[in-house]
CSV table of C-alpha atoms in Angstrom, one decimal:
chain,number,residue,atom,x,y,z
W,1,MET,CA,65.3,113.1,47.2
W,2,LYS,CA,65.8,109.5,48.5
W,3,ASN,CA,69.6,110.0,47.6
W,4,ILE,CA,70.2,113.1,49.9
W,5,ASN,CA,68.2,111.2,52.7
W,6,ILE,CA,70.7,108.6,52.3
W,7,ALA,CA,73.4,110.8,52.1
W,8,PHE,CA,72.4,113.0,55.0
W,9,LEU,CA,71.9,109.4,57.1
W,10,ALA,CA,75.6,108.2,56.0
W,11,ILE,CA,77.2,111.4,57.1
W,12,PHE,CA,75.5,111.4,60.2
W,13,PHE,CA,76.5,107.8,61.2
W,14,LEU,CA,80.3,108.8,60.2
W,15,LEU,CA,80.1,112.2,62.4
W,16,THR,CA,78.9,110.0,65.1
W,17,ALA,CA,80.8,107.3,65.0
W,18,CYS,CA,83.8,109.2,65.4
W,19,LYS,CA,85.8,107.9,68.3
W,20,ASN,CA,86.2,110.6,71.0
W,21,GLU,CA,89.0,110.7,73.4
W,22,ASP,CA,87.8,109.7,76.8
W,23,PRO,CA,88.4,112.8,79.1
W,24,ASN,CA,88.7,110.9,82.2
W,25,LYS,CA,91.2,108.2,80.6
W,26,ASP,CA,94.0,109.4,83.0
W,27,HIS,CA,91.9,109.0,86.1
W,28,VAL,CA,92.9,106.0,88.1
W,29,ARG,CA,90.0,104.5,90.3
W,30,LEU,CA,90.9,102.4,93.4
W,31,VAL,CA,88.5,100.5,95.2
W,32,PHE,CA,88.7,100.5,98.9
W,33,ASP,CA,88.3,97.1,100.4
W,34,ALA,CA,86.5,97.7,104.0
W,35,GLY,CA,87.1,93.9,105.0
W,36,HIS,CA,84.8,93.2,108.0
W,37,LEU,CA,83.9,97.2,108.3
W,38,LYS,CA,80.3,98.0,107.5
W,39,PHE,CA,79.3,101.3,105.4
W,40,ILE,CA,78.2,104.2,108.1
W,41,GLY,CA,77.7,107.1,106.1
W,42,SER,CA,79.2,109.6,103.5
W,43,SER,CA,79.9,113.2,102.7
W,44,LEU,CA,80.8,115.2,99.6
W,45,ASN,CA,83.1,118.3,99.5
W,46,LYS,CA,82.3,120.4,96.5
W,47,LYS,CA,84.9,122.8,97.0
W,48,LYS,CA,87.8,120.5,97.3
W,49,GLU,CA,85.9,118.1,94.6
W,50,THR,CA,86.3,115.0,97.0
W,51,MET,CA,83.9,112.4,98.8
W,52,SER,CA,84.3,110.5,101.7
W,53,ALA,CA,83.1,107.3,103.1
W,54,LEU,CA,83.0,106.2,106.7
W,55,TYR,CA,83.3,102.6,107.6
W,56,GLY,CA,83.2,101.0,111.0
W,57,ASN,CA,82.5,98.0,113.2
W,58,ASN,CA,79.5,97.4,115.6
W,59,GLN,CA,80.9,99.7,118.6
W,60,ALA,CA,81.6,102.3,116.1
W,61,LEU,CA,78.3,102.3,114.5
W,62,LEU,CA,76.9,102.2,118.8
W,63,SER,CA,79.0,105.3,119.5
W,64,LEU,CA,77.9,107.5,116.3
W,65,SER,CA,74.4,106.1,117.1
W,66,LYS,CA,74.5,107.4,120.8
W,67,LYS,CA,76.3,110.5,119.7
W,68,LYS,CA,78.9,110.1,122.0
W,69,THR,CA,82.0,112.6,122.3
W,70,GLN,CA,84.4,109.6,123.0
W,71,PRO,CA,84.3,106.1,121.0
W,72,GLU,CA,83.3,102.9,122.6
W,73,ALA,CA,85.9,100.5,123.5
W,74,GLY,CA,86.9,98.2,120.7
W,75,THR,CA,85.7,100.9,118.1
W,76,LYS,CA,87.3,101.0,114.6
W,77,MET,CA,86.4,103.6,112.0
W,78,LYS,CA,88.1,104.4,108.5
W,79,LEU,CA,87.3,107.7,106.7
W,80,VAL,CA,88.1,107.2,103.2
W,81,THR,CA,88.6,110.2,100.9
W,82,TRP,CA,88.9,110.0,97.0
W,83,LYS,CA,89.0,112.9,94.6
W,84,TYR,CA,85.9,113.0,92.4
W,85,HIS,CA,85.2,113.5,88.9
W,86,GLU,CA,82.5,113.2,86.2
W,87,ASN,CA,81.1,110.0,85.3
W,88,PRO,CA,81.4,109.5,81.6
W,89,GLN,CA,78.4,107.1,81.5
W,90,TYR,CA,75.9,109.3,83.1
W,91,THR,CA,75.7,113.2,82.5
W,92,GLY,CA,75.7,114.9,85.8
W,93,GLY,CA,76.9,112.0,88.0
W,94,THR,CA,80.1,111.7,89.6
W,95,ILE,CA,82.3,108.9,90.6
W,96,THR,CA,85.4,108.3,92.7
W,97,GLY,CA,88.9,108.8,91.2
W,98,GLU,CA,92.0,109.2,93.1
W,99,LEU,CA,92.4,107.9,96.7
W,100,LEU,CA,93.5,110.8,98.7
W,101,SER,CA,93.8,109.4,102.1
W,102,ILE,CA,92.4,106.9,104.6
W,103,GLU,CA,92.0,108.1,108.5
W,104,THR,CA,91.9,105.4,111.0
W,105,VAL,CA,90.3,105.9,114.6
W,106,GLU,CA,90.9,102.9,117.1
W,107,THR,CA,90.0,102.6,120.8
W,108,ASN,CA,91.4,99.9,122.6
W,109,ALA,CA,89.9,98.0,125.7
W,110,LYS,CA,91.2,100.4,127.9
W,111,GLY,CA,89.6,103.2,126.2
W,112,GLU,CA,92.4,104.9,124.8
W,113,THR,CA,92.1,106.4,121.4
W,114,SER,CA,94.6,106.5,118.6
W,115,TYR,CA,94.1,108.3,115.3
W,116,HIS,CA,96.4,107.5,112.2
W,117,LYS,CA,96.0,109.1,108.6
W,118,ASP,CA,97.6,107.6,105.4
W,119,ASN,CA,98.0,109.5,102.4
W,120,SER,CA,97.9,107.7,99.3
W,121,SER,CA,98.5,111.0,97.1
W,122,THR,CA,100.8,113.8,97.4
W,123,LYS,CA,98.0,116.0,96.0
W,124,GLY,CA,96.0,115.5,98.8
W,125,ASN,CA,95.6,118.0,101.7
W,126,THR,CA,99.1,118.1,103.5
W,127,GLN,CA,98.4,120.9,105.6
W,128,SER,CA,98.6,120.4,109.5
W,129,PHE,CA,95.4,119.2,111.3
W,130,ASP,CA,94.8,118.6,114.8
W,131,LYS,CA,94.0,114.7,115.5
W,132,GLU,CA,91.5,115.5,118.0
W,133,GLN,CA,89.4,117.5,115.9
W,134,ARG,CA,89.4,114.9,113.1
W,135,ILE,CA,88.2,112.3,115.8
W,136,GLN,CA,85.6,114.6,116.6
W,137,TYR,CA,84.8,115.2,113.0
W,138,MET,CA,84.3,111.6,112.4
W,139,LEU,CA,82.3,111.1,115.5
W,140,GLY,CA,80.0,113.4,114.2
W,141,TYR,CA,78.7,111.4,111.1
W,142,GLN,CA,75.4,110.2,111.2
W,143,PRO,CA,74.6,106.4,110.6
W,144,VAL,CA,72.8,105.9,107.0
W,145,VAL,CA,69.7,104.0,108.1
W,146,MET,CA,69.2,101.1,106.1
W,147,PRO,CA,65.9,99.0,105.9
């Protein structure tokens, strides 16, 4: 009986010690450096399997807190969007993967607002979009309240 238990344990350890291929080995994770901008909020689009994070300066935070339709003078916001995938270390969790785009909204001292989108991937959404609509989308973010 003792030999059967030892054989069973040996087989169990051999089977569990086999190296499995990492299904996420082809994913490239890029870290976005927000610089002096602060984290404001995030969103998740399950249909497109993307996650976004909005960063901004104090004027951006003020505009979003007051729910303004036009950003304060001196506002700078960046909406960073990544493709997400399953976290190999935690079942049921997701992590950022391929960087898809960085959208930037800036308002100068005269109150003139500019919008720019950098597509970091050809796999991202290449459809045409309305710049004003994207600015309003970014202005619709609710700032995360941190203690």
